[in-house]
Amino acid sequence: MRILNISQNHYIAGGMDRVMFDQTCILEAHGHEVVPFTAADPTDAPSPWADRFPKAARTDSTPLSEVPATLWRPRAARALANLLRDEQFDVIHLHSWFKRLSPAILPALARARAPVVQTLHDYRTVCSRSTMFRDGGICYECAGGRRWPALRHRCNGSVAKTIASLADMEIADRLGYRGIVRRFLPVSEFQRQLLRTMGLPDDRMRTLPNPVAIPARPAPPPGKGAPVLFVGRMEGYKGANLFAELARGRPDAVFAMAGEGSLHAAIAASRPANLQMLGQLDQATLAQAVAAATCVVVPSLAPETFGLAAAEAMAAGKAVIASRTGGLTEIVRDGIDGILVEPGDVRGLSDALDRILADPERARAMGVIARKRVTETYSGDRFHERLIAIYDEVMMEEAVS
C-alpha cells in the first residue's frame, strides 16, 4: 500500500509528531510505502521527498503580522497539488495542517483520487484552543459549530489570536473539510464520545489508539532516592504546577520534571530543593529517565485525548499515578496497573504516592501488569491491524463510489 502522510512538521516538536513518525515506522516495517508531505524546516528529519516540502516559518510564537500567512499558504497548496498530480496513492493520511500548511491544502485533497483519513491528536476540529478545557473543567460551549463563545472567552489568549484560530476553522469548514475527510480517527473512546457531543458524526469516526513503543526489557527496580517523575509539556492544563506543589509538600521524596513549556521558568525559579528540572530530553534519554524513576505522575487537568506519557511509562513496567480524566481512564486501571486521582487533587496525588512508596512490591506488581496490558493493547502490530482495517474500509468505499 502507498500512503501519503501529511503533517505540519517533519521534526519532533511534540507528541503529535512522535506518533506520526512512529506510524510511519510501523507501516514501513510491514512493507508499505509512506511518502511525507510537510512544511520545510532546517531541522527536518532526512527524506528523499524533502524537495517537495513547501517552505514555511515555524509558528511556535506567531507575530500578528504573520497571522494572514498562517490562514492561507498558496505555496503549500501548489506543492500538494503538484505532488498529487505526479504521484499515485492508495490512502492520504492527514495529521495536521495548522498554521504551517494552512487550510489552503484542502481543495487539493478534495480533488485527490485517494480517500482521506485524519488522526485527531487533539480537539482542534471542534475547539479553537484544541484542549476542550477552560476555567478548570471541560468546556462544551462551542458544541454544534458555535464560534462566538471562544471569542467571548478569548480562548487563545487574546482577541486577535482567537479570531485567527476561529478563522482557520471557519475557512476549513467553508472549504468542505468535514466532507473531504472520509474517516476521523480519535485516539480514545473518551475523545470519540466528546467529539460526538460536540457535533462530529459518530458514523464517520473510528477509534485508533496511539501506538506505544515497548522496551525490549522492563525497567529494573528503582534504586534508593529514585525520583518521582513528571513527563510532558510544562503547562497549567498538564498539571505541571500541581506536580511542583506536590514536590514542595513532600520533602521526604525526590522529584524530577522532564519537558519544556510556558511554566518552566516560573517553576524552576521557585522549585524546592528536592525537585530536579531535566529540561527537554531526546527519546533515548527520556526512556532512561523513566526506567530510573520510582513512578511516573501524569496530573493532567485537561481531558487527555490518549495519555502517551502514562502508556510509555507502563510499557517500561512502571506504576503510574494519573488524573481520572480523558483517555487516561482507558489506559490506567485504578488499583490494578496504576492509581487514578481526581484532577487537581494534590492531596490525592500525595496519598497515591504514599501507597507507592510504602509498598514497593505492590508497585512493581502493578508495573508488571501494566507492561503486559500495554504490550497486548497498544503495540505496533495491534496499531497496524487497526489502521489497515480503516484503510481497507475507505478504499472499498472509494472503489464503490
Short mmCIF file of C-alpha atoms in Angstrom, two decimals:
data_model
loop_
_atom_site.label_atom_id
_atom_site.label_comp_id
_atom_site.label_asym_id
_atom_site.label_seq_id
_atom_site.Cartn_x
_atom_site.Cartn_y
_atom_site.Cartn_z
CA MET A 1 0.00 0.00 0.00
CA ARG A 2 1.22 3.52 -0.77
CA ILE A 3 0.26 6.20 1.79
CA LEU A 4 0.68 9.97 1.65
CA ASN A 5 1.31 11.23 5.19
CA ILE A 6 0.50 14.94 5.75
CA SER A 7 1.68 16.77 8.86
CA GLN A 8 2.74 20.30 9.76
CA ASN A 9 6.20 19.18 10.97
CA HIS A 10 8.85 16.68 9.91
CA TYR A 11 10.74 17.05 13.17
CA ILE A 12 9.60 16.22 16.70
CA ALA A 13 8.10 19.23 18.44
CA GLY A 14 5.54 17.32 20.48
CA GLY A 15 3.51 14.16 20.92
CA MET A 16 1.69 14.54 17.59
CA ASP A 17 4.96 14.47 15.68
CA ARG A 18 6.24 11.47 17.63
CA VAL A 19 3.10 9.49 16.85
CA MET A 20 3.33 10.47 13.18
CA PHE A 21 6.90 9.19 12.94
CA ASP A 22 6.01 6.03 14.88
CA GLN A 23 3.13 5.39 12.49
CA THR A 24 5.47 5.76 9.52
CA CYS A 25 7.98 3.30 11.00
CA ILE A 26 5.26 0.75 11.73
CA LEU A 27 3.79 0.96 8.24
CA GLU A 28 7.21 0.70 6.59
CA ALA A 29 8.12 -2.27 8.80
CA HIS A 30 5.04 -4.04 7.43
CA GLY A 31 6.06 -3.41 3.83
CA HIS A 32 4.06 -0.27 2.99
CA GLU A 33 5.49 2.85 1.35
CA VAL A 34 4.91 6.12 3.20
CA VAL A 35 5.50 9.44 1.44
CA PRO A 36 5.66 12.50 3.73
CA PHE A 37 4.30 15.94 2.91
CA THR A 38 5.05 18.68 5.40
CA ALA A 39 6.35 22.23 5.78
CA ALA A 40 10.11 22.51 5.20
CA ASP A 41 12.37 23.28 8.14
CA PRO A 42 16.17 23.16 8.62
CA THR A 43 15.75 20.58 11.39
CA ASP A 44 13.53 18.23 9.38
CA ALA A 45 14.33 14.52 9.53
CA PRO A 46 16.01 13.44 6.27
CA SER A 47 13.63 12.44 3.49
CA PRO A 48 14.01 11.74 -0.24
CA TRP A 49 10.84 13.83 -0.66
CA ALA A 50 12.26 16.94 1.03
CA ASP A 51 12.39 18.88 -2.24
CA ARG A 52 8.59 18.64 -2.33
CA PHE A 53 8.14 20.30 1.07
CA PRO A 54 6.89 23.92 0.86
CA LYS A 55 8.77 26.49 2.89
CA ALA A 56 7.03 27.87 5.97
CA ALA A 57 8.34 29.59 9.08
CA ARG A 58 7.92 27.96 12.45
CA THR A 59 4.83 29.09 14.31
CA ASP A 60 5.77 28.48 17.95
CA SER A 61 5.23 32.20 18.50
CA THR A 62 3.45 33.91 15.61
CA PRO A 63 3.70 37.73 15.33
CA LEU A 64 0.43 39.45 14.43
CA SER A 65 1.91 40.47 11.06
CA GLU A 66 2.40 36.78 10.16
CA VAL A 67 -1.14 35.66 11.03
CA PRO A 68 -2.60 36.09 7.49
CA ALA A 69 0.05 33.73 6.11
CA THR A 70 -0.97 31.03 8.59
CA LEU A 71 -4.54 31.16 7.29
CA TRP A 72 -3.73 30.68 3.60
CA ARG A 73 -0.42 29.41 2.20
CA PRO A 74 -0.60 29.27 -1.63
CA ARG A 75 2.87 27.70 -1.76
CA ALA A 76 1.66 24.72 0.30
CA ALA A 77 -1.46 24.38 -1.87
CA ARG A 78 0.60 24.33 -5.08
CA ALA A 79 3.15 21.90 -3.68
CA LEU A 80 0.47 19.41 -2.61
CA ALA A 81 -1.46 19.76 -5.87
CA ASN A 82 1.73 19.05 -7.84
CA LEU A 83 2.57 16.03 -5.71
CA LEU A 84 -0.93 14.59 -6.14
CA ARG A 85 -0.71 15.22 -9.89
CA ASP A 86 2.63 13.44 -10.21
CA GLU A 87 2.18 10.53 -7.79
CA GLN A 88 -0.47 7.90 -7.10
CA PHE A 89 -1.55 6.96 -3.57
CA ASP A 90 -3.92 4.42 -2.09
CA VAL A 91 -4.73 6.49 1.00
CA ILE A 92 -3.98 10.01 2.22
CA HIS A 93 -3.44 10.21 5.98
CA LEU A 94 -3.78 13.73 7.35
CA HIS A 95 -2.44 14.65 10.77
CA SER A 96 -2.47 18.46 10.88
CA TRP A 97 -2.26 21.49 8.59
CA PHE A 98 -2.49 24.09 11.37
CA LYS A 99 -0.56 27.28 10.56
CA ARG A 100 2.39 25.78 8.65
CA LEU A 101 0.34 24.26 5.79
CA SER A 102 -3.00 26.06 6.34
CA PRO A 103 -6.49 25.20 5.03
CA ALA A 104 -5.18 26.11 1.56
CA ILE A 105 -4.29 22.43 1.08
CA LEU A 106 -7.93 21.31 1.39
CA PRO A 107 -9.01 21.93 -2.24
CA ALA A 108 -6.17 19.70 -3.44
CA LEU A 109 -7.32 16.99 -1.03
CA ALA A 110 -10.89 17.36 -2.31
CA ARG A 111 -9.68 16.67 -5.86
CA ALA A 112 -7.43 13.77 -4.84
CA ARG A 113 -8.04 10.34 -6.29
CA ALA A 114 -7.42 8.66 -2.93
CA PRO A 115 -9.59 8.71 0.22
CA VAL A 116 -8.52 10.92 3.13
CA VAL A 117 -8.44 9.91 6.81
CA GLN A 118 -7.30 12.10 9.70
CA THR A 119 -5.90 11.23 13.12
CA LEU A 120 -7.32 13.64 15.70
CA HIS A 121 -4.38 14.18 18.03
CA ASP A 122 -6.24 16.92 19.91
CA TYR A 123 -9.65 18.63 19.90
CA ARG A 124 -8.74 21.18 17.24
CA THR A 125 -11.60 20.06 14.96
CA VAL A 126 -14.16 21.43 17.43
CA CYS A 127 -12.19 23.71 19.80
CA SER A 128 -10.13 26.78 18.90
CA ARG A 129 -7.88 26.16 21.91
CA SER A 130 -7.54 22.43 21.00
CA THR A 131 -7.89 21.28 24.62
CA MET A 132 -11.66 21.43 25.36
CA PHE A 133 -10.59 22.85 28.73
CA ARG A 134 -11.45 26.20 30.29
CA ASP A 135 -11.86 27.54 33.82
CA GLY A 136 -10.91 24.24 35.44
CA GLY A 137 -13.24 21.94 33.52
CA ILE A 138 -14.30 20.50 30.17
CA CYS A 139 -15.93 23.20 28.04
CA TYR A 140 -18.87 22.42 25.73
CA GLU A 141 -19.84 25.98 24.80
CA CYS A 142 -18.79 25.65 21.15
CA ALA A 143 -20.83 22.47 20.57
CA GLY A 144 -22.71 22.34 17.29
CA GLY A 145 -20.21 24.53 15.45
CA ARG A 146 -20.69 27.69 17.50
CA ARG A 147 -17.74 30.09 17.35
CA TRP A 148 -18.67 33.17 19.39
CA PRO A 149 -18.15 31.64 22.88
CA ALA A 150 -14.45 31.18 22.10
CA LEU A 151 -14.18 34.84 21.13
CA ARG A 152 -16.09 35.95 24.23
CA HIS A 153 -13.73 33.99 26.48
CA ARG A 154 -10.60 34.89 24.45
CA CYS A 155 -9.78 31.20 24.44
CA ASN A 156 -6.48 31.62 22.59
CA GLY A 157 -5.17 34.28 24.97
CA SER A 158 -6.23 37.46 23.14
CA VAL A 159 -8.99 38.63 20.83
CA ALA A 160 -6.60 38.74 17.85
CA LYS A 161 -5.24 35.22 18.39
CA THR A 162 -8.72 33.83 18.98
CA ILE A 163 -10.04 35.45 15.79
CA ALA A 164 -7.13 33.93 13.84
CA SER A 165 -7.80 30.46 15.25
CA LEU A 166 -11.52 30.71 14.56
CA ALA A 167 -10.82 31.99 11.06
CA ASP A 168 -8.73 28.89 10.35
CA MET A 169 -11.64 26.70 11.47
CA GLU A 170 -14.21 28.72 9.50
CA ILE A 171 -12.17 28.66 6.29
CA ALA A 172 -11.74 24.88 6.61
CA ASP A 173 -15.47 24.34 7.12
CA ARG A 174 -16.37 26.55 4.16
CA LEU A 175 -13.99 24.51 2.01
CA GLY A 176 -15.87 21.34 2.96
CA TYR A 177 -13.29 19.94 5.37
CA ARG A 178 -15.68 17.58 7.14
CA GLY A 179 -16.79 16.11 3.83
CA ILE A 180 -13.26 15.76 2.44
CA VAL A 181 -12.15 13.54 5.33
CA ARG A 182 -13.76 10.10 4.99
CA ARG A 183 -12.85 8.92 8.48
CA PHE A 184 -11.86 10.89 11.57
CA LEU A 185 -9.66 8.85 13.90
CA PRO A 186 -9.90 9.79 17.59
CA VAL A 187 -7.24 8.12 19.71
CA SER A 188 -9.51 7.04 22.59
CA GLU A 189 -13.15 6.22 23.16
CA PHE A 190 -13.33 9.14 25.59
CA GLN A 191 -12.22 11.54 22.86
CA ARG A 192 -14.66 9.99 20.40
CA GLN A 193 -17.60 10.46 22.77
CA LEU A 194 -16.59 14.05 23.48
CA LEU A 195 -16.28 14.82 19.76
CA ARG A 196 -19.69 13.26 19.17
CA THR A 197 -21.15 15.52 21.85
CA MET A 198 -19.56 18.49 20.08
CA GLY A 199 -21.21 17.55 16.78
CA LEU A 200 -18.79 15.32 14.86
CA PRO A 201 -20.82 12.45 13.31
CA ASP A 202 -20.09 9.14 15.03
CA ASP A 203 -20.51 7.07 11.86
CA ARG A 204 -17.53 8.89 10.35
CA MET A 205 -15.25 8.13 13.31
CA ARG A 206 -13.11 5.08 14.03
CA THR A 207 -11.12 4.90 17.27
CA LEU A 208 -7.40 4.35 16.65
CA PRO A 209 -5.33 4.32 19.88
CA ASN A 210 -1.78 5.57 19.51
CA PRO A 211 0.99 3.00 19.16
CA VAL A 212 3.32 2.63 22.13
CA ALA A 213 6.95 1.55 21.82
CA ILE A 214 7.59 -1.48 24.02
CA PRO A 215 11.12 -1.63 25.51
CA ALA A 216 12.87 -4.98 25.00
CA ARG A 217 13.16 -5.43 28.77
CA PRO A 218 11.23 -3.96 31.69
CA ALA A 219 12.99 -1.37 33.81
CA PRO A 220 14.89 -2.69 36.84
CA PRO A 221 13.56 -1.93 40.33
CA PRO A 222 14.24 1.72 41.23
CA GLY A 223 17.27 2.43 43.37
CA LYS A 224 17.34 4.36 46.61
CA GLY A 225 16.48 8.00 46.02
CA ALA A 226 14.96 7.32 42.59
CA PRO A 227 12.82 10.31 41.58
CA VAL A 228 9.10 10.59 41.13
CA LEU A 229 8.89 11.73 37.51
CA PHE A 230 6.71 14.16 35.54
CA VAL A 231 6.89 13.89 31.74
CA GLY A 232 5.19 16.38 29.43
CA ARG A 233 4.69 19.99 28.50
CA MET A 234 5.02 22.35 31.43
CA GLU A 235 1.61 23.94 31.08
CA GLY A 236 -1.19 24.53 33.53
CA TYR A 237 -3.58 22.19 31.75
CA LYS A 238 -0.97 19.41 32.03
CA GLY A 239 -0.83 19.86 35.81
CA ALA A 240 2.82 20.97 35.84
CA ASN A 241 2.28 23.42 38.69
CA LEU A 242 0.39 20.75 40.65
CA PHE A 243 3.40 18.44 40.37
CA ALA A 244 5.67 21.21 41.66
CA GLU A 245 3.25 21.75 44.55
CA LEU A 246 3.32 18.01 45.25
CA ALA A 247 7.13 18.08 45.39
CA ARG A 248 7.09 21.11 47.70
CA GLY A 249 4.85 19.29 50.15
CA ARG A 250 6.88 16.09 50.11
CA PRO A 251 10.46 16.83 51.22
CA ASP A 252 10.80 13.12 52.02
CA ALA A 253 10.98 12.20 48.31
CA VAL A 254 12.96 13.24 45.22
CA PHE A 255 11.07 14.62 42.20
CA ALA A 256 12.04 15.40 38.61
CA MET A 257 10.34 17.12 35.67
CA ALA A 258 11.16 16.36 32.03
CA GLY A 259 9.85 18.79 29.42
CA GLU A 260 9.53 22.43 28.45
CA GLY A 261 6.67 24.89 28.31
CA SER A 262 5.39 28.27 29.41
CA LEU A 263 5.59 27.41 33.13
CA HIS A 264 9.16 26.10 33.02
CA ALA A 265 10.87 29.34 34.08
CA ALA A 266 8.43 30.06 36.91
CA ILE A 267 8.63 26.53 38.30
CA ALA A 268 12.43 26.47 38.02
CA ALA A 269 12.72 29.82 39.81
CA SER A 270 10.69 28.72 42.82
CA ARG A 271 11.36 24.99 42.85
CA PRO A 272 12.05 23.25 46.16
CA ALA A 273 15.45 21.62 46.72
CA ASN A 274 14.03 18.12 46.11
CA LEU A 275 12.81 18.94 42.57
CA GLN A 276 15.16 18.48 39.60
CA MET A 277 14.48 20.19 36.25
CA LEU A 278 15.64 17.89 33.46
CA GLY A 279 14.53 20.04 30.52
CA GLN A 280 13.54 18.68 27.12
CA LEU A 281 15.04 15.21 26.67
CA ASP A 282 15.57 13.25 23.48
CA GLN A 283 13.69 9.98 23.22
CA ALA A 284 16.57 7.75 24.38
CA THR A 285 17.43 9.91 27.39
CA LEU A 286 13.76 10.19 28.32
CA ALA A 287 13.43 6.40 28.24
CA GLN A 288 16.38 6.18 30.63
CA ALA A 289 14.79 8.72 32.97
CA VAL A 290 11.52 6.75 33.01
CA ALA A 291 13.39 3.49 33.64
CA ALA A 292 15.19 5.03 36.63
CA ALA A 293 12.07 6.56 38.21
CA THR A 294 10.15 5.32 41.24
CA CYS A 295 6.93 6.01 39.36
CA VAL A 296 5.55 8.44 36.80
CA VAL A 297 2.89 11.03 37.66
CA VAL A 298 0.53 12.39 34.96
CA PRO A 299 -1.53 15.05 36.80
CA SER A 300 -3.39 16.48 33.78
CA LEU A 301 -6.30 18.81 34.34
CA ALA A 302 -7.49 18.86 30.72
CA PRO A 303 -9.08 15.75 29.18
CA GLU A 304 -6.13 13.97 27.56
CA THR A 305 -7.03 12.53 24.18
CA PHE A 306 -4.86 9.49 24.91
CA GLY A 307 -2.14 9.72 27.58
CA LEU A 308 1.09 8.76 25.85
CA ALA A 309 3.32 9.61 28.82
CA ALA A 310 1.36 7.20 31.01
CA ALA A 311 1.31 4.43 28.40
CA GLU A 312 5.05 4.67 27.75
CA ALA A 313 5.83 4.51 31.47
CA MET A 314 3.60 1.45 31.80
CA ALA A 315 5.34 -0.16 28.81
CA ALA A 316 8.59 0.18 30.77
CA GLY A 317 7.00 -1.60 33.72
CA LYS A 318 6.40 1.46 35.89
CA ALA A 319 3.41 2.13 38.10
CA VAL A 320 1.63 5.35 37.11
CA ILE A 321 -0.32 7.89 39.13
CA ALA A 322 -2.67 9.73 36.77
CA SER A 323 -5.66 12.05 36.74
CA ARG A 324 -9.05 10.44 36.32
CA THR A 325 -9.82 12.26 33.09
CA GLY A 326 -9.84 11.76 29.34
CA GLY A 327 -8.08 8.85 27.68
CA LEU A 328 -6.03 8.25 30.82
CA THR A 329 -9.03 6.42 32.29
CA GLU A 330 -8.81 3.87 29.46
CA ILE A 331 -5.08 3.30 29.87
CA VAL A 332 -4.68 3.22 33.66
CA ARG A 333 -6.88 0.83 35.63
CA ASP A 334 -7.15 2.14 39.18
CA GLY A 335 -5.56 -0.20 41.70
CA ILE A 336 -4.56 -2.73 39.04
CA ASP A 337 -1.77 -1.21 36.96
CA GLY A 338 -1.73 2.28 38.43
CA ILE A 339 -3.63 4.74 40.59
CA LEU A 340 -6.19 7.31 39.40
CA VAL A 341 -6.74 10.58 41.26
CA GLU A 342 -9.33 13.29 40.71
CA PRO A 343 -7.93 16.13 38.55
CA GLY A 344 -6.41 18.94 40.61
CA ASP A 345 -6.34 16.94 43.87
CA VAL A 346 -2.81 17.47 45.23
CA ARG A 347 -3.72 15.69 48.47
CA GLY A 348 -4.93 12.74 46.42
CA LEU A 349 -1.65 12.70 44.48
CA SER A 350 0.28 12.69 47.77
CA ASP A 351 -1.84 9.86 49.18
CA ALA A 352 -1.31 7.83 46.00
CA LEU A 353 2.42 8.43 46.25
CA ASP A 354 2.30 7.17 49.86
CA ARG A 355 0.81 3.90 48.59
CA ILE A 356 3.61 3.53 46.01
CA LEU A 357 6.43 4.34 48.43
CA ALA A 358 5.02 2.29 51.31
CA ASP A 359 4.69 -0.92 49.25
CA PRO A 360 7.45 -1.21 46.61
CA GLU A 361 6.49 -4.83 45.90
CA ARG A 362 2.92 -3.83 45.09
CA ALA A 363 4.20 -1.02 42.89
CA ARG A 364 6.42 -3.46 40.99
CA ALA A 365 3.50 -5.86 40.58
CA MET A 366 1.43 -3.01 39.13
CA GLY A 367 4.27 -2.30 36.71
CA VAL A 368 4.37 -5.93 35.54
CA ILE A 369 0.62 -5.94 34.87
CA ALA A 370 0.86 -2.53 33.18
CA ARG A 371 3.60 -3.66 30.80
CA LYS A 372 1.67 -6.79 29.82
CA ARG A 373 -1.50 -4.85 29.10
CA VAL A 374 0.20 -2.12 27.06
CA THR A 375 2.06 -4.78 25.05
CA GLU A 376 -1.18 -6.59 24.26
CA THR A 377 -3.28 -3.50 23.57
CA TYR A 378 -1.05 -0.74 22.15
CA SER A 379 1.85 -2.48 20.40
CA GLY A 380 2.91 -1.57 16.87
CA ASP A 381 1.40 -4.78 15.50
CA ARG A 382 -2.01 -4.06 17.07
CA PHE A 383 -1.86 -0.50 15.75
CA HIS A 384 -1.07 -1.79 12.26
CA GLU A 385 -4.03 -4.19 12.35
CA ARG A 386 -6.44 -1.43 13.34
CA LEU A 387 -5.05 1.10 10.87
CA ILE A 388 -5.08 -1.23 7.85
CA ALA A 389 -8.69 -2.19 8.62
CA ILE A 390 -9.59 1.51 8.41
CA TYR A 391 -7.61 1.98 5.19
CA ASP A 392 -9.32 -1.07 3.65
CA GLU A 393 -12.72 0.33 4.63
CA VAL A 394 -12.22 3.73 2.99
CA MET A 395 -10.56 2.23 -0.09
CA MET A 396 -13.57 -0.05 -0.56
CA GLU A 397 -15.88 2.95 -0.26
CA GLU A 398 -13.78 4.82 -2.82
CA ALA A 399 -13.94 1.90 -5.25
CA VAL A 400 -17.72 1.62 -4.92
CA SER A 401 -18.27 5.37 -5.35
#
